mmCIF file of N, CA and C in Angstrom:
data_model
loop_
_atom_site.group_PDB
_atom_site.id
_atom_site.type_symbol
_atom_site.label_atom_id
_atom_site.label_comp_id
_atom_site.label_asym_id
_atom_site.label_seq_id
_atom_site.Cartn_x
_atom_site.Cartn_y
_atom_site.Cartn_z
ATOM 1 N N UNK A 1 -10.092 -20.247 -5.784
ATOM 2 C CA UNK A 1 -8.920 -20.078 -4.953
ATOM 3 C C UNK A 1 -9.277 -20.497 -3.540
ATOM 4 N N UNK A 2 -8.753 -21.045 -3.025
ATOM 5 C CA UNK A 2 -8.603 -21.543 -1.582
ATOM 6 C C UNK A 2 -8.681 -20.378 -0.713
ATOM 7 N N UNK A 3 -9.442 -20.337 0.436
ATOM 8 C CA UNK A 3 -9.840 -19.536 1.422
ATOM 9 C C UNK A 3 -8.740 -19.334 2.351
ATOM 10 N N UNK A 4 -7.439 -20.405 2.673
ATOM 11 C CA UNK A 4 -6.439 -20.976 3.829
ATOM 12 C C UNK A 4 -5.969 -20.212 3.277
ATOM 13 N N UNK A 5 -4.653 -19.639 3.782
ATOM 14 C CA UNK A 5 -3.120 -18.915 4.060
ATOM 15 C C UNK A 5 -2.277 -20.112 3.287
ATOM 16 N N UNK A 6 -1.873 -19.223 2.068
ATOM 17 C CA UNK A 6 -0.589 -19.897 1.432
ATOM 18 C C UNK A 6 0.849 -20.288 2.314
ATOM 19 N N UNK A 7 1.018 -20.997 2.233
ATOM 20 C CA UNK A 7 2.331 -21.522 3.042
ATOM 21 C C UNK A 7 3.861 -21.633 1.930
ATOM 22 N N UNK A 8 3.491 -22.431 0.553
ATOM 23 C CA UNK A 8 4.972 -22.671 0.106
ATOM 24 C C UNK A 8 4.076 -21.984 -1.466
ATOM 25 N N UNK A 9 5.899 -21.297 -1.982
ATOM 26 C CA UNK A 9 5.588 -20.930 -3.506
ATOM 27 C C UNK A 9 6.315 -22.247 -4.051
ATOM 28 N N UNK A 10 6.121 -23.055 -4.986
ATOM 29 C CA UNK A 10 6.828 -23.899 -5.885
ATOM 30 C C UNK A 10 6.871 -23.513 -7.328
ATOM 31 N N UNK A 11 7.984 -23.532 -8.096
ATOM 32 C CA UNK A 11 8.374 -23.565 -9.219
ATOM 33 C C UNK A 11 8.534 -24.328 -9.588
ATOM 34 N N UNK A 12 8.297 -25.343 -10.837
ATOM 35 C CA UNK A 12 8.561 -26.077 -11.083
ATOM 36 C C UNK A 12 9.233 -26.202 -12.579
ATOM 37 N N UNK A 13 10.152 -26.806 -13.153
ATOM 38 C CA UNK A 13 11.181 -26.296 -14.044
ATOM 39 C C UNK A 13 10.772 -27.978 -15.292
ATOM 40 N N UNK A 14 10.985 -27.471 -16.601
ATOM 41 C CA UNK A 14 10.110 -28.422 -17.706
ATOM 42 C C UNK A 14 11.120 -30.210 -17.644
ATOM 43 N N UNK A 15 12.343 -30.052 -16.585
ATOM 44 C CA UNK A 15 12.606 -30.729 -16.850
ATOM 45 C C UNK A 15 12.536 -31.974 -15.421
ATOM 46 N N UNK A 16 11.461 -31.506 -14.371
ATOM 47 C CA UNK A 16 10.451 -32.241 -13.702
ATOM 48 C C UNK A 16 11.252 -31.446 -12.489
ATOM 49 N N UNK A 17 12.480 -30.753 -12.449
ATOM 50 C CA UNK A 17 13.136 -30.494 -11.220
ATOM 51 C C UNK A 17 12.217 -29.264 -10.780
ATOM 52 N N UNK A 18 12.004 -28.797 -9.062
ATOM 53 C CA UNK A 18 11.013 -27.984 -8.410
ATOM 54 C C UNK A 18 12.300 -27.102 -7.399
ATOM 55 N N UNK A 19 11.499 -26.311 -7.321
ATOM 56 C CA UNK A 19 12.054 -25.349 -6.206
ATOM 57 C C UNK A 19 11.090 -24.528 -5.519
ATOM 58 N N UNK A 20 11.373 -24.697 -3.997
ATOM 59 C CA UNK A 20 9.810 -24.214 -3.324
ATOM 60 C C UNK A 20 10.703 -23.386 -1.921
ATOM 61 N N UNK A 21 10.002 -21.931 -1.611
ATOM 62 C CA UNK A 21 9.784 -21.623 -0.478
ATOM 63 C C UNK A 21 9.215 -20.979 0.668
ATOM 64 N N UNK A 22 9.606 -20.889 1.360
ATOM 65 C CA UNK A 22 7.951 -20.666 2.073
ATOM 66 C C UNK A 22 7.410 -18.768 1.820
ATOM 67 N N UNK A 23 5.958 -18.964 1.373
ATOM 68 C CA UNK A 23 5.326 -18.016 1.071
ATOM 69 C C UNK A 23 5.481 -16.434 1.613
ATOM 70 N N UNK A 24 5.818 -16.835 2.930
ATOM 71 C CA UNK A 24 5.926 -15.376 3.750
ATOM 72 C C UNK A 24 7.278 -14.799 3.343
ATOM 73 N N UNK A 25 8.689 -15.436 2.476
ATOM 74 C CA UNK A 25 9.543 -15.157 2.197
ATOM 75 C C UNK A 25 9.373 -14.459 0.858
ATOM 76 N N UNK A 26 8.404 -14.239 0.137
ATOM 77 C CA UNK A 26 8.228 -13.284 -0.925
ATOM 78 C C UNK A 26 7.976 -12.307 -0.237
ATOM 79 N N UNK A 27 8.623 -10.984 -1.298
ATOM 80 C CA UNK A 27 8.018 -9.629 -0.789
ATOM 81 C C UNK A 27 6.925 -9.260 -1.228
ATOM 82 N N UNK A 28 6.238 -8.287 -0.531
ATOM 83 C CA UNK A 28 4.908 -7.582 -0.694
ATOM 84 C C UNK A 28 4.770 -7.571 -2.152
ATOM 85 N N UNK A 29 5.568 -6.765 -2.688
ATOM 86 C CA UNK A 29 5.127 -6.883 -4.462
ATOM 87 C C UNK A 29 4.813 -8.270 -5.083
ATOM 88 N N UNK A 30 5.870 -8.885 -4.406
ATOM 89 C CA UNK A 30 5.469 -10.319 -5.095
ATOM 90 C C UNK A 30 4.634 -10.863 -4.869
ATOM 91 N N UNK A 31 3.936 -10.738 -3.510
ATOM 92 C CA UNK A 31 2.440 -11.288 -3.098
ATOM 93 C C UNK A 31 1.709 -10.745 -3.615
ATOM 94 N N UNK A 32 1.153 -9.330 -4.074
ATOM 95 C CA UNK A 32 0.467 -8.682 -4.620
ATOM 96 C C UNK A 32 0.239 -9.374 -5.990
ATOM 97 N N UNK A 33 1.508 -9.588 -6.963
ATOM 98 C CA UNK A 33 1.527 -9.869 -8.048
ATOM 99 C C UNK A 33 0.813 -11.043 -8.180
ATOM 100 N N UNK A 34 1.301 -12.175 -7.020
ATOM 101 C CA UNK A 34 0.416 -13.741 -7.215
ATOM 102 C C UNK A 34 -1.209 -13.085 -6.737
ATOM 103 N N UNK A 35 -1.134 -12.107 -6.228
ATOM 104 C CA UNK A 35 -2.847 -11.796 -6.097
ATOM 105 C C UNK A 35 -3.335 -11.196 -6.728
ATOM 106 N N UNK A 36 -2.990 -10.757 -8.400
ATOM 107 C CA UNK A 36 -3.437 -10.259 -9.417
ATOM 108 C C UNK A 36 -3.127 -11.372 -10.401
ATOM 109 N N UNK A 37 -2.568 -12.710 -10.252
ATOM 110 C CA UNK A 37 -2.950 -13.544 -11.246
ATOM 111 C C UNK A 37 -3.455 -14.566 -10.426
ATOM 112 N N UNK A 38 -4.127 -14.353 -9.051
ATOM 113 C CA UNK A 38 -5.414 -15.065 -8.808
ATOM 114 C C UNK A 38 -4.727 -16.024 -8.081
ATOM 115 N N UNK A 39 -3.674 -16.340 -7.545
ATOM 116 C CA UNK A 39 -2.868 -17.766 -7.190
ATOM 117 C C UNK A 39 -2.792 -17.365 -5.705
ATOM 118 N N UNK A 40 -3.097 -16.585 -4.805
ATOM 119 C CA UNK A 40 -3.221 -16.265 -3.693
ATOM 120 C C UNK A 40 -4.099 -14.742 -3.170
ATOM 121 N N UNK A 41 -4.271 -14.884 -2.066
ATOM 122 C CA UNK A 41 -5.046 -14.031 -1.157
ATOM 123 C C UNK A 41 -4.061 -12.125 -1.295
ATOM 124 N N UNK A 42 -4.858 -11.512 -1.160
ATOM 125 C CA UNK A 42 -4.206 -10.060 -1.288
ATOM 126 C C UNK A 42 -3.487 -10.196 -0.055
ATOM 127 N N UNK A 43 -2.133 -9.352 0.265
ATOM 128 C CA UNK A 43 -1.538 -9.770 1.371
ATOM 129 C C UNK A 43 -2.223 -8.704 2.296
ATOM 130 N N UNK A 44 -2.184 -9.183 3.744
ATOM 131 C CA UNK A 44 -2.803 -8.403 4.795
ATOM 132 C C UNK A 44 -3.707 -8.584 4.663
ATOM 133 N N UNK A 45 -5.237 -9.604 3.945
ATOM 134 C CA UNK A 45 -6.414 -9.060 3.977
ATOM 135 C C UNK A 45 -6.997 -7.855 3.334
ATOM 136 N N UNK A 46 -6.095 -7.042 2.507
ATOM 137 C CA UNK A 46 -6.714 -5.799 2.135
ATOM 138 C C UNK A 46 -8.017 -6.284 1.002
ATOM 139 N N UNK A 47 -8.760 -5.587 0.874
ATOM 140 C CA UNK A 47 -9.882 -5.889 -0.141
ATOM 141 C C UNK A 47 -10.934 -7.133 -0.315
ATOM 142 N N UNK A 48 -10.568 -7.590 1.153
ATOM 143 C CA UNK A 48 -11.048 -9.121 1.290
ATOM 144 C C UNK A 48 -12.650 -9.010 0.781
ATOM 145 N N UNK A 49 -12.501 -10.245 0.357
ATOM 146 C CA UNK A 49 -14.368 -10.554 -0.246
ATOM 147 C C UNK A 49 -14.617 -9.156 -1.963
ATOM 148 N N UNK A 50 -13.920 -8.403 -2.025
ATOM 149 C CA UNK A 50 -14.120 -7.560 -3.168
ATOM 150 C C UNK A 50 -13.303 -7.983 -4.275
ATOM 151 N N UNK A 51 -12.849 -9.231 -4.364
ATOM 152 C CA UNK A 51 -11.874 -9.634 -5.580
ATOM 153 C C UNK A 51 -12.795 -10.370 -6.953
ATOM 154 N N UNK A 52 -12.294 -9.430 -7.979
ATOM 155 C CA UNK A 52 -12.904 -9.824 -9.244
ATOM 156 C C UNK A 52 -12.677 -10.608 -10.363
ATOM 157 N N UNK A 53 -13.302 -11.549 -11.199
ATOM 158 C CA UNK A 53 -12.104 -12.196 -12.022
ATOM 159 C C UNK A 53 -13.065 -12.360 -13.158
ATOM 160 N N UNK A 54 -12.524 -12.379 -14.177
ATOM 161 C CA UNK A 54 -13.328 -12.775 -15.748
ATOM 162 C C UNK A 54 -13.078 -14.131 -15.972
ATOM 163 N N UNK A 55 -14.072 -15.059 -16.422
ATOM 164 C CA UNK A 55 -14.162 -16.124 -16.617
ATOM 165 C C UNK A 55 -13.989 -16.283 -18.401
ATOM 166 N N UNK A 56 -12.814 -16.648 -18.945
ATOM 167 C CA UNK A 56 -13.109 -16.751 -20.319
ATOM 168 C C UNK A 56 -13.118 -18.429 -21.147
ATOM 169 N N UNK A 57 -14.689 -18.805 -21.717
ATOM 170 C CA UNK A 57 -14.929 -19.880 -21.927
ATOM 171 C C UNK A 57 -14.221 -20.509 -23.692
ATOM 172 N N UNK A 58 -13.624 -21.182 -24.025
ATOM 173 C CA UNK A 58 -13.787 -21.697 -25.171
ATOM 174 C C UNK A 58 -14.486 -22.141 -25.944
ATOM 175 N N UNK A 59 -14.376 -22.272 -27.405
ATOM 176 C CA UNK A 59 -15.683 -23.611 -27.678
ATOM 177 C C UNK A 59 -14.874 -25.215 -27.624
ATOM 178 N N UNK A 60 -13.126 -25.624 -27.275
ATOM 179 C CA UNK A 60 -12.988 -26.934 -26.864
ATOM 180 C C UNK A 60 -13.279 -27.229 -25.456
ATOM 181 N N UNK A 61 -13.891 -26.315 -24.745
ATOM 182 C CA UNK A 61 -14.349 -26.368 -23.274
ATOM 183 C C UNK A 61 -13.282 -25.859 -22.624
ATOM 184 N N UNK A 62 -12.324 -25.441 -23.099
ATOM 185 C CA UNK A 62 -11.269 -24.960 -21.833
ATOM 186 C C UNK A 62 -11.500 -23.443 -21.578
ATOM 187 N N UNK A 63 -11.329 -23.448 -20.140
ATOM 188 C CA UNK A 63 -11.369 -22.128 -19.259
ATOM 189 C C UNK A 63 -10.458 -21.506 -18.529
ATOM 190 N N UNK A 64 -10.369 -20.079 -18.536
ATOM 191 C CA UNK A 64 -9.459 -19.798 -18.020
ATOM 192 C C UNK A 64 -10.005 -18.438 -17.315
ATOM 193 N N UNK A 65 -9.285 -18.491 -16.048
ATOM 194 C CA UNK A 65 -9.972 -17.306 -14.868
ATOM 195 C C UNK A 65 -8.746 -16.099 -15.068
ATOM 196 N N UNK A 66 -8.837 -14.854 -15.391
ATOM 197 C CA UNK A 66 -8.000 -13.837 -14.527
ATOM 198 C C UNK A 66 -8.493 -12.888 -13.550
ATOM 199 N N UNK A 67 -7.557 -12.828 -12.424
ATOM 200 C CA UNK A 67 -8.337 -11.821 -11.716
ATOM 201 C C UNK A 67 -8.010 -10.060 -12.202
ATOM 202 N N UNK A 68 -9.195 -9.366 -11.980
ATOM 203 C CA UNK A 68 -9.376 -8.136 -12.403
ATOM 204 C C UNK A 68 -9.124 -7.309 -11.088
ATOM 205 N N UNK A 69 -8.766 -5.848 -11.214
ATOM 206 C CA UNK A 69 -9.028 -4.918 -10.040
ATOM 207 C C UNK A 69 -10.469 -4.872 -9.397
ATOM 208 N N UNK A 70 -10.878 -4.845 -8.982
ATOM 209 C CA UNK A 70 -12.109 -4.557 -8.234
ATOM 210 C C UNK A 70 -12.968 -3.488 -8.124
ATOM 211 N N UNK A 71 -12.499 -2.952 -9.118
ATOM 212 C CA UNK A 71 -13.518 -1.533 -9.535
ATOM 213 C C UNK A 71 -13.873 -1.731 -11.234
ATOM 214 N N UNK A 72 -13.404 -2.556 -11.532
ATOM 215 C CA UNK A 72 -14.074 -3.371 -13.128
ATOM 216 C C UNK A 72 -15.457 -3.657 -12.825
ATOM 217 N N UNK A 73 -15.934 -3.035 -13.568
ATOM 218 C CA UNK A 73 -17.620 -2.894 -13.674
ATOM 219 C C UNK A 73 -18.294 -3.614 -15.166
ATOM 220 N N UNK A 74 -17.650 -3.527 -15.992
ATOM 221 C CA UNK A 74 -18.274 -4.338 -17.325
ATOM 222 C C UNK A 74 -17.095 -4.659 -18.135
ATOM 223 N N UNK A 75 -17.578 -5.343 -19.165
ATOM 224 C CA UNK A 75 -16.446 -5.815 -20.059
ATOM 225 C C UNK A 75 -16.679 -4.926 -21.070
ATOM 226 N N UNK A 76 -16.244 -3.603 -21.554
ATOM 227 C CA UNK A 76 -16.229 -3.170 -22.826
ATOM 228 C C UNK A 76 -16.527 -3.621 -24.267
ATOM 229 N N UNK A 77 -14.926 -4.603 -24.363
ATOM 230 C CA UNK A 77 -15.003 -4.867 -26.001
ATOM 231 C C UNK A 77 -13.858 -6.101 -25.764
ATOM 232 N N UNK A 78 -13.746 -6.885 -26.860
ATOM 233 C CA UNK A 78 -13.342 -7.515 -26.955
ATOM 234 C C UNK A 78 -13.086 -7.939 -28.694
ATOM 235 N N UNK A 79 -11.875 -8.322 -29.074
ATOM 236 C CA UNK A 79 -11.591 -8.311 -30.208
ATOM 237 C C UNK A 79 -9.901 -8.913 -30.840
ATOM 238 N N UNK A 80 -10.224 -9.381 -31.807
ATOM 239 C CA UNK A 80 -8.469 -10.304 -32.272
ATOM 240 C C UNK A 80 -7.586 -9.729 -33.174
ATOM 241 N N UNK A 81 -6.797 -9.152 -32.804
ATOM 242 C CA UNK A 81 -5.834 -8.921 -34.273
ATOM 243 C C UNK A 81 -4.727 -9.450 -34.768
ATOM 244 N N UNK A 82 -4.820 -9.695 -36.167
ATOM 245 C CA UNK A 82 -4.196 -10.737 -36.573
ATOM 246 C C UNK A 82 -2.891 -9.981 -37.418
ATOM 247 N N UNK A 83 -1.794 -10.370 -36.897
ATOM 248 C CA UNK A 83 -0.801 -9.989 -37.287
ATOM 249 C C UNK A 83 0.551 -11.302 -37.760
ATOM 250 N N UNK A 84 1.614 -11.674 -37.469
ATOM 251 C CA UNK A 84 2.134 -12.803 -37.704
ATOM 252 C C UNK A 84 1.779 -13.816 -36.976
ATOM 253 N N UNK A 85 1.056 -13.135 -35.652
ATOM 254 C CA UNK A 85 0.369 -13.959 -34.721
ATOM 255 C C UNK A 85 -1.103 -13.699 -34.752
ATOM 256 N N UNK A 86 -2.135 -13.972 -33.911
ATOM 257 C CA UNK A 86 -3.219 -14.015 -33.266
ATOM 258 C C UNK A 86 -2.989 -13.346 -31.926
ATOM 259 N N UNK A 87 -3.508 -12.320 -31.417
ATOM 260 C CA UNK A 87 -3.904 -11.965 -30.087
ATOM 261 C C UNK A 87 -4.904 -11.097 -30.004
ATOM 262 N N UNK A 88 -6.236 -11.931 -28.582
ATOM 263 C CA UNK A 88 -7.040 -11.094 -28.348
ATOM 264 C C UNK A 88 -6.876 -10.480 -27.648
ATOM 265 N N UNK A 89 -7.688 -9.180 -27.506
ATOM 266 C CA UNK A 89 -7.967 -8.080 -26.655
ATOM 267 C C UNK A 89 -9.062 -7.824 -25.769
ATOM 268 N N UNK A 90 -9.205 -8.233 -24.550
ATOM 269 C CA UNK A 90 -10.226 -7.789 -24.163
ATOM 270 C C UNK A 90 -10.061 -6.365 -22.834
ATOM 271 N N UNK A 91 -11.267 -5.414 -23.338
ATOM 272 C CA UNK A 91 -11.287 -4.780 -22.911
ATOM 273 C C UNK A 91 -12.359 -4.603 -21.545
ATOM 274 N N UNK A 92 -11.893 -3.996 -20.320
ATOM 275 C CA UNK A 92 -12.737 -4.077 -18.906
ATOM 276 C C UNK A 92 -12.868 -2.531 -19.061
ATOM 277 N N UNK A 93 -14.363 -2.286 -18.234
ATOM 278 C CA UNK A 93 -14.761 -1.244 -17.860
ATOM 279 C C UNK A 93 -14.091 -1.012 -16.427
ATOM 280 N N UNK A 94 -13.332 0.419 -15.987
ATOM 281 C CA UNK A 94 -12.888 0.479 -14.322
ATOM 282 C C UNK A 94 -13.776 1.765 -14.042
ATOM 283 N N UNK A 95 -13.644 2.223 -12.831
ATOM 284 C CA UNK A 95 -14.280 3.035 -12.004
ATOM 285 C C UNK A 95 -13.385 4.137 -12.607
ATOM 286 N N UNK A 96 -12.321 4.247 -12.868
ATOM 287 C CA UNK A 96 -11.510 5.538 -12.724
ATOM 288 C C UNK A 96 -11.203 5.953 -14.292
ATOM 289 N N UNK A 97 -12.190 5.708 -15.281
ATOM 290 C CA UNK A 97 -12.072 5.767 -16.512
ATOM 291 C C UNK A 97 -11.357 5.062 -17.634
ATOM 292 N N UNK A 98 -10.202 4.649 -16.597
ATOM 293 C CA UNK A 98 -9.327 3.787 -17.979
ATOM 294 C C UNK A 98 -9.517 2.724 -18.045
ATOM 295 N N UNK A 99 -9.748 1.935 -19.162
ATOM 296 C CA UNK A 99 -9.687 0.535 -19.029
ATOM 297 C C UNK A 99 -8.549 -0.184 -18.618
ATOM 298 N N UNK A 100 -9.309 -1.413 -18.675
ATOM 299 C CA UNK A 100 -8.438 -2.228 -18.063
ATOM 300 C C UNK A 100 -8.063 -3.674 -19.078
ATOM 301 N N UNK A 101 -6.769 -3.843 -19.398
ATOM 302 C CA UNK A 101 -6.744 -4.754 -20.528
ATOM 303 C C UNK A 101 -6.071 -6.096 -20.442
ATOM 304 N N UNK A 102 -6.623 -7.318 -20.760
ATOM 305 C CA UNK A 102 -6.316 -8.313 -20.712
ATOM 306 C C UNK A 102 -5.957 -8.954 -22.069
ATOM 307 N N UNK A 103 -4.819 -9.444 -22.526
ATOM 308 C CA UNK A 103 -4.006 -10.139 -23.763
ATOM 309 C C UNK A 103 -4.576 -11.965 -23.787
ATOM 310 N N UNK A 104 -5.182 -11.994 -24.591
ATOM 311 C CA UNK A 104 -5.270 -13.731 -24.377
ATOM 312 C C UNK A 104 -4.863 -14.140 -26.008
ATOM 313 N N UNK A 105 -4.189 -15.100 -25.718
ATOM 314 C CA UNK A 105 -2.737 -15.288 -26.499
ATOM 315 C C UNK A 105 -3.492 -16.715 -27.074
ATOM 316 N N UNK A 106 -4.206 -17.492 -26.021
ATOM 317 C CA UNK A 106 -4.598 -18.948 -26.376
ATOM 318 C C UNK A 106 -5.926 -18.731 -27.365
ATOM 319 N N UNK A 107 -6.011 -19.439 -28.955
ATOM 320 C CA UNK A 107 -6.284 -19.560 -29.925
ATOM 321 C C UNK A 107 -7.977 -18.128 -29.508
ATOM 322 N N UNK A 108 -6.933 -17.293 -29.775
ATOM 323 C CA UNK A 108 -8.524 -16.028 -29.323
ATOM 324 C C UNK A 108 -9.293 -15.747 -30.317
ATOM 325 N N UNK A 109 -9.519 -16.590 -31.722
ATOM 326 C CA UNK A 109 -10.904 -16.033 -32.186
ATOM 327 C C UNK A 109 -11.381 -17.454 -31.720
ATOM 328 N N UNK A 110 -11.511 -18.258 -31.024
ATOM 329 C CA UNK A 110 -12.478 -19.390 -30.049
ATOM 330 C C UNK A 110 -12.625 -19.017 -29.077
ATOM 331 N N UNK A 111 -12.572 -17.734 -28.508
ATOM 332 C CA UNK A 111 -12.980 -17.649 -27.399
ATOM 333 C C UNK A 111 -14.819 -17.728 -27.528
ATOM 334 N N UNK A 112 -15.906 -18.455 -26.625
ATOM 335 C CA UNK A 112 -17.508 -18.504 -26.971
ATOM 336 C C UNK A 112 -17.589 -17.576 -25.852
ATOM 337 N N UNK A 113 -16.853 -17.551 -24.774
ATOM 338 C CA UNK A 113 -18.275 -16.632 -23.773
ATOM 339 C C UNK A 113 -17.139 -16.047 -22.622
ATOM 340 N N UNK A 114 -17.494 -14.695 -22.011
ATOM 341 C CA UNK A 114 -16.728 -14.534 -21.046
ATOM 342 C C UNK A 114 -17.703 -13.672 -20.030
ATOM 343 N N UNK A 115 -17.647 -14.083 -19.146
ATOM 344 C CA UNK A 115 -17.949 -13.552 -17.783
ATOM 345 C C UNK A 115 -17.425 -13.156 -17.085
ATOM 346 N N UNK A 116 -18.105 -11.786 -16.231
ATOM 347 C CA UNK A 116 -17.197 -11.320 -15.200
ATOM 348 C C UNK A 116 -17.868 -11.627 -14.215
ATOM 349 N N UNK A 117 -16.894 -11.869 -12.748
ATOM 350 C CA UNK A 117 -17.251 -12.622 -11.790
ATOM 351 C C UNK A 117 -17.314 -11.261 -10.218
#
């Protein structure tokens, strides 16, 4: 993630049309939210430099980052259940006892390796 101050949110819609505006016009929740899926800075600086993210590797090489709370200390468990679909589960260790759970939807018994960052 980029170190600079977000300026514009863009949407962009499947049929190439965009819609963008400027960043400071989201509310707090909504900044928060893009700073729990890693796409911008916590707003105000809060927690600066303490932001955490799991790195989860494939075996076709594709990767994908989420960011975690910052009191995630290990990765528990991790595991797929197969129902009409496929979805994995991975489970984070937090400071305050409960885990913390991440859904990965993209082909999750290939997931090879995940790291926390």
């Amino acid at each position: 993630m980029s170190s600079g101050k977000p300026m514009k949110v863009k949407v962009e819609y499947e049929d190439g049309s965009c819609l963008e505006c400027e960043f400071s016009r989201v509310s707090q929740a909504g900044q928060k939210e893009l700073a729990g899926l890693g796409l911008a800075p916590l707003p105000g600086g809060e927690a600066a430099g303490q932001e955490k993210f799991v790195l989860l590797e494939w075996k076709d090489g594709w990767k994908e980052v989420y960011a975690v709370p910052p009191d995630v200390s290990d990765v528990r468990k991790y595991y797929v259940i197969r129902r009409v679909e496929e979805v994995g589960r991975l489970f984070l260790d937090r400071g305050d006892g409960y885990p913390e759970l991440i859904e990965v939807l993209r082909k999750p018994k290939e997931v090879e390796r995940m790291t926390l960052l």
